[in-house]
Each structure stands twice: as structure tokens, then as C-alpha cells.
PDB file of C-alpha atoms in Angstrom:
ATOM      1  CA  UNK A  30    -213.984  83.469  37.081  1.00 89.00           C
ATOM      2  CA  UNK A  31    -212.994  79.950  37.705  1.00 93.00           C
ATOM      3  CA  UNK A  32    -214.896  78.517  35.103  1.00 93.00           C
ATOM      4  CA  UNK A  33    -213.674  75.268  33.009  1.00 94.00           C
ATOM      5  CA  UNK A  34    -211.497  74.623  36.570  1.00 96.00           C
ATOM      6  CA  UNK A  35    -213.066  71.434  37.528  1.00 97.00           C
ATOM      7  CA  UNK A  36    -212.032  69.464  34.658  1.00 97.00           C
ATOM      8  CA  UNK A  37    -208.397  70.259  34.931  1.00 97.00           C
ATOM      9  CA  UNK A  38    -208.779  69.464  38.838  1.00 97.00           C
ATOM     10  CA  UNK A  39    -210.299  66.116  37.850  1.00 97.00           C
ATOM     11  CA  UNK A  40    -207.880  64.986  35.881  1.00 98.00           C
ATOM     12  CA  UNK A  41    -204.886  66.032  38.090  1.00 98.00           C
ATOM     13  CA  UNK A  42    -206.865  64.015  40.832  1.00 97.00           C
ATOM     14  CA  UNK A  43    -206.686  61.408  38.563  1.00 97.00           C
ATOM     15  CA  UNK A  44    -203.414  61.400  37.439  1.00 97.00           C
ATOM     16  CA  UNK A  45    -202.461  61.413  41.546  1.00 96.00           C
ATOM     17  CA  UNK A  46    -204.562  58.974  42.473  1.00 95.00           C
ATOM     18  CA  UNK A  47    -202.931  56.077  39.793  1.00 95.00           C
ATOM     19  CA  UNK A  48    -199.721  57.770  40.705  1.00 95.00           C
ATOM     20  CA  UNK A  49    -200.306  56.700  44.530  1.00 92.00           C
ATOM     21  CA  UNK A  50    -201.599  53.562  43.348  1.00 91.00           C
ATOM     22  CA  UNK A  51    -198.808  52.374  41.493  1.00 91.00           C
ATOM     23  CA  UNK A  52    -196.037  50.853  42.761  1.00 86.00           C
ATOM     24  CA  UNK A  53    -192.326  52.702  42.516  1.00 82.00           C
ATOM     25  CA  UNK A  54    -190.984  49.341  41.044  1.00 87.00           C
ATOM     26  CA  UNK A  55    -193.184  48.969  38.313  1.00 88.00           C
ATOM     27  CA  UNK A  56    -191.823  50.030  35.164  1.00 90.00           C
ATOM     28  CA  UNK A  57    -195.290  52.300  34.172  1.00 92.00           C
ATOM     29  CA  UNK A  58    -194.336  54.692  37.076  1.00 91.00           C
ATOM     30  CA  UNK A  59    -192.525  56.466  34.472  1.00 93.00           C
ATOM     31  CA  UNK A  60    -194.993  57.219  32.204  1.00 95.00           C
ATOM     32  CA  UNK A  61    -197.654  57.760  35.341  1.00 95.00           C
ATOM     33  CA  UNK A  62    -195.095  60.349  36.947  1.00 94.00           C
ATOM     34  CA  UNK A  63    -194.813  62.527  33.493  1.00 96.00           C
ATOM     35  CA  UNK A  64    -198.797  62.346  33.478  1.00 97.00           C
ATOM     36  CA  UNK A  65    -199.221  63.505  37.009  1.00 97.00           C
ATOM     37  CA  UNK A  66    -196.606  66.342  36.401  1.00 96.00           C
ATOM     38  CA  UNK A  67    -198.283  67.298  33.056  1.00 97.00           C
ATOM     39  CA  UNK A  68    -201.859  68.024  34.873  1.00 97.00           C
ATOM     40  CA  UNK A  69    -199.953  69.938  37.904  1.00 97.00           C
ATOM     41  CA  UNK A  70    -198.413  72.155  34.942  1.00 97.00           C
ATOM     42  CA  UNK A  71    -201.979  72.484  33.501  1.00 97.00           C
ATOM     43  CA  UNK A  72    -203.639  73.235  36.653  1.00 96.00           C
ATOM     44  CA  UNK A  73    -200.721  75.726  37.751  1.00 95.00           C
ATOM     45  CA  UNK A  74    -201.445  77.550  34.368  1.00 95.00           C
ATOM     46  CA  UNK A  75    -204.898  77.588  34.725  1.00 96.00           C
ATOM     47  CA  UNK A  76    -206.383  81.494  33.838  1.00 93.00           C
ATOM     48  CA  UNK A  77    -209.294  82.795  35.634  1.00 92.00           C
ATOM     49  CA  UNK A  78    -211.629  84.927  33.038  1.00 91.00           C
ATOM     50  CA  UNK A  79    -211.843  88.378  34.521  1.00 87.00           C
ATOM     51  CA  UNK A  80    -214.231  90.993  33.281  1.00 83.00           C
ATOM     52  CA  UNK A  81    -213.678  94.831  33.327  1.00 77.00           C
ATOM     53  CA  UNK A  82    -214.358  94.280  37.591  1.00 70.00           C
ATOM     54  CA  UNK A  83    -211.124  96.176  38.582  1.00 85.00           C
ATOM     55  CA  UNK A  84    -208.430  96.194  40.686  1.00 89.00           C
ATOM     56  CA  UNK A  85    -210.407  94.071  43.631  1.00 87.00           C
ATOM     57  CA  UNK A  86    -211.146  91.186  40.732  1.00 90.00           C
ATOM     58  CA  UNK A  87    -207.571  90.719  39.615  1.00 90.00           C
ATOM     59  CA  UNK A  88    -206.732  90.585  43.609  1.00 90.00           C
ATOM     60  CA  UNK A  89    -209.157  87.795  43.761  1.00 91.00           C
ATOM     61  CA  UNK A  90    -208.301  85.988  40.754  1.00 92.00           C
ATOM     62  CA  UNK A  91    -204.593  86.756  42.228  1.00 92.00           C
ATOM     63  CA  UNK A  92    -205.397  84.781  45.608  1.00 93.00           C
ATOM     64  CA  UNK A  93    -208.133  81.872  44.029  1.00 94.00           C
ATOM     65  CA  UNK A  94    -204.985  80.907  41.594  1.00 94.00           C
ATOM     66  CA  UNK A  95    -202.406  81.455  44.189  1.00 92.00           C
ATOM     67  CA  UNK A  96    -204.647  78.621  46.895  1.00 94.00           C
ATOM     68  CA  UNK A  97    -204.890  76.242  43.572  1.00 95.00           C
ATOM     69  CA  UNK A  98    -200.725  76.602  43.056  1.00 94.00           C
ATOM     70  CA  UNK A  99    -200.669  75.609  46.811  1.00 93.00           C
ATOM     71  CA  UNK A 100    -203.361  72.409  46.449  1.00 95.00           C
ATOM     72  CA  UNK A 101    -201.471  71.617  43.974  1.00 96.00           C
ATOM     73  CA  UNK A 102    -198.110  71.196  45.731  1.00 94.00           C
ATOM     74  CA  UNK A 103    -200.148  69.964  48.640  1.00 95.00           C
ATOM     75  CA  UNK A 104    -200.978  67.146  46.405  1.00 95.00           C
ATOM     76  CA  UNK A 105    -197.492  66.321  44.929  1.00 94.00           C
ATOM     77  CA  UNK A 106    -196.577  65.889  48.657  1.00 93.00           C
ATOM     78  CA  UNK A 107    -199.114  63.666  49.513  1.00 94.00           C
ATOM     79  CA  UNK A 108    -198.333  61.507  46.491  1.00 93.00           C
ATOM     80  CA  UNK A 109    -194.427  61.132  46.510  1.00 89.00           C
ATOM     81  CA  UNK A 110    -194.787  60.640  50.775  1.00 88.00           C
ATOM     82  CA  UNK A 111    -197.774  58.440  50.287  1.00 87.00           C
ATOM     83  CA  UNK A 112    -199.186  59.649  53.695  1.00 88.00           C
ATOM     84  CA  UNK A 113    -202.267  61.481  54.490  1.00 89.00           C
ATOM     85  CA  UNK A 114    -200.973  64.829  55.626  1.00 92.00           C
ATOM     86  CA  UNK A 115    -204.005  65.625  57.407  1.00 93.00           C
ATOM     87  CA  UNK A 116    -203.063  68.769  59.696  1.00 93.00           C
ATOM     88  CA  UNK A 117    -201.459  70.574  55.903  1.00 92.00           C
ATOM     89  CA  UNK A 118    -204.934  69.368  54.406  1.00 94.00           C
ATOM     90  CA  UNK A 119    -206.582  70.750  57.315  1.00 94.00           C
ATOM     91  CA  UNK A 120    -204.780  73.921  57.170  1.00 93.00           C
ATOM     92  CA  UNK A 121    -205.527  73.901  53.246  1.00 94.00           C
ATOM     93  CA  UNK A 122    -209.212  73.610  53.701  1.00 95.00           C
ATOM     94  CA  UNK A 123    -209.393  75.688  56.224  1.00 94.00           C
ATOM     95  CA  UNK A 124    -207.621  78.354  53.378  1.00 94.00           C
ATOM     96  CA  UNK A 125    -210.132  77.488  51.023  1.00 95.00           C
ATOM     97  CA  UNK A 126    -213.240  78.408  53.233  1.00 96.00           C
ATOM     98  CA  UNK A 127    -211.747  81.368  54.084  1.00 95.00           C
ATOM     99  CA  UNK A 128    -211.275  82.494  50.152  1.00 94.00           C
ATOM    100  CA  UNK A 129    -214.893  81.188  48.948  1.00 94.00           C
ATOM    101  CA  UNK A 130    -216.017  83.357  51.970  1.00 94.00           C
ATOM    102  CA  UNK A 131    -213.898  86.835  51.429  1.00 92.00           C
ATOM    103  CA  UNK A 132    -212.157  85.698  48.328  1.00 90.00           C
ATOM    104  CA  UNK A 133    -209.283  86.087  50.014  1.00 88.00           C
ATOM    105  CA  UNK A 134    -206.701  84.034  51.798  1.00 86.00           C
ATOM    106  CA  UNK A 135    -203.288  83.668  53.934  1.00 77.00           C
ATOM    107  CA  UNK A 136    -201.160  82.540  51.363  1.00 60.00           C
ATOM    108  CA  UNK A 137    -198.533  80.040  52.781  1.00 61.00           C
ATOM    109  CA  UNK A 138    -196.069  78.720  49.877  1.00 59.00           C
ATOM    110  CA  UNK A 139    -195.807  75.067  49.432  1.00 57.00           C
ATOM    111  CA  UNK A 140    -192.893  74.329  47.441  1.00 59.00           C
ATOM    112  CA  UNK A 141    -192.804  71.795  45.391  1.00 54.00           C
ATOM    113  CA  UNK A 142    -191.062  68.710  46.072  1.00 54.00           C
ATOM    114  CA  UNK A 143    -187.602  68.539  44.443  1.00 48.00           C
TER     115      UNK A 143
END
């Protein structure tokens, strides 16, 4: 139901990856910023393609999009603190095992950063 994701992850990767790479005093950061926040928005409205499967589907698609809103925020952390986070990455991984495995999750809001 995910399918056509990856792309959209890719380039928000990307556009987080220069973002971290750039420095705050260069005068591109700008530009680099809008482009990382323009990927977040397309990943955040990212929409699964459900079939006639129900009730139990749209709960799934629910969660799946729910754990990419939260890698996403996850990732706008890790970029504007330029630090690892490894025990929320942990914790994230760990969500994302347990949805591929039951296709659901604990959903724990990450808010994004202000």
C-alpha cells in the first residue's frame, strides 16, 4: 500500500543530509532549509493506495503513515541538533519492526521542532 514511498523517502534523506552538511553561516542554508521542509511536507502527505480490504487496511495504512509522520520529525531533530540521537532512533526502529511484523505500532508523537 506503500508503493511509490521510497522515492519521496530518498529525496527527504537527501534534502537532510545537505541540510546537515551545510554550514548555518553559509548563505545557501536558506534555500537548503525550504528544500528539506518541502520533502518533510511531501513525505507527511504521502497516501497509501488501499483496496476494498476493510476496516483492518485503513487501520494499517492509519499506523504505516502515522510511524513515517514520526521518522519524519525524528529526522528534523537530528538535523537542526546535528547529533545522532541514537536511543530515539533506536526506539524508532524498534517501532518499525514491530509494524512490518503486525502492521501495527505504539505510536509516540514527535513534534516537530518549532
Amino acid at each position: 500500500m506503500f508503493t511509490g514511498i521510497e522515492s519521496v523517502i530518498r529525496d527527504f534523506a537527501r534534502a537532510a543530509r545537505e541540510k546537515v552538511e551545510t554550514l548555518r553561516t553559509d548563505p545557501d542554508i536558506f534555500d537548503i532549509w525550504a528544500e528539506l521542509v518541502a520533502a518533510g511536507e511531501r513525505l507527511a502527505s504521502f497516501t497509501p493506495m488501499l483496496s476494498a480490504g476493510g476496516e483492518h487496511e485503513q487501520r494499517v495504512a492509519s499506523f504505516g503513515t502515522q510511524l513515517i509522520c514520526n521518522g519524519r520529525a525524528l529526522i528534523f531533530h537530528i538535523t537542526r541538533a546535528r547529533v545522532s540521537m541514537p536511543k530515539s532512533t533506536r526506539e524508532f526502529i524498534d517501532r518499525c519492526a514491530t509494524y512490518a511484523a503486525t502492521g501495527t505500532v505504539t505510536v509516540v508523537p514527535i513534534p516537530l521542532p518549532v
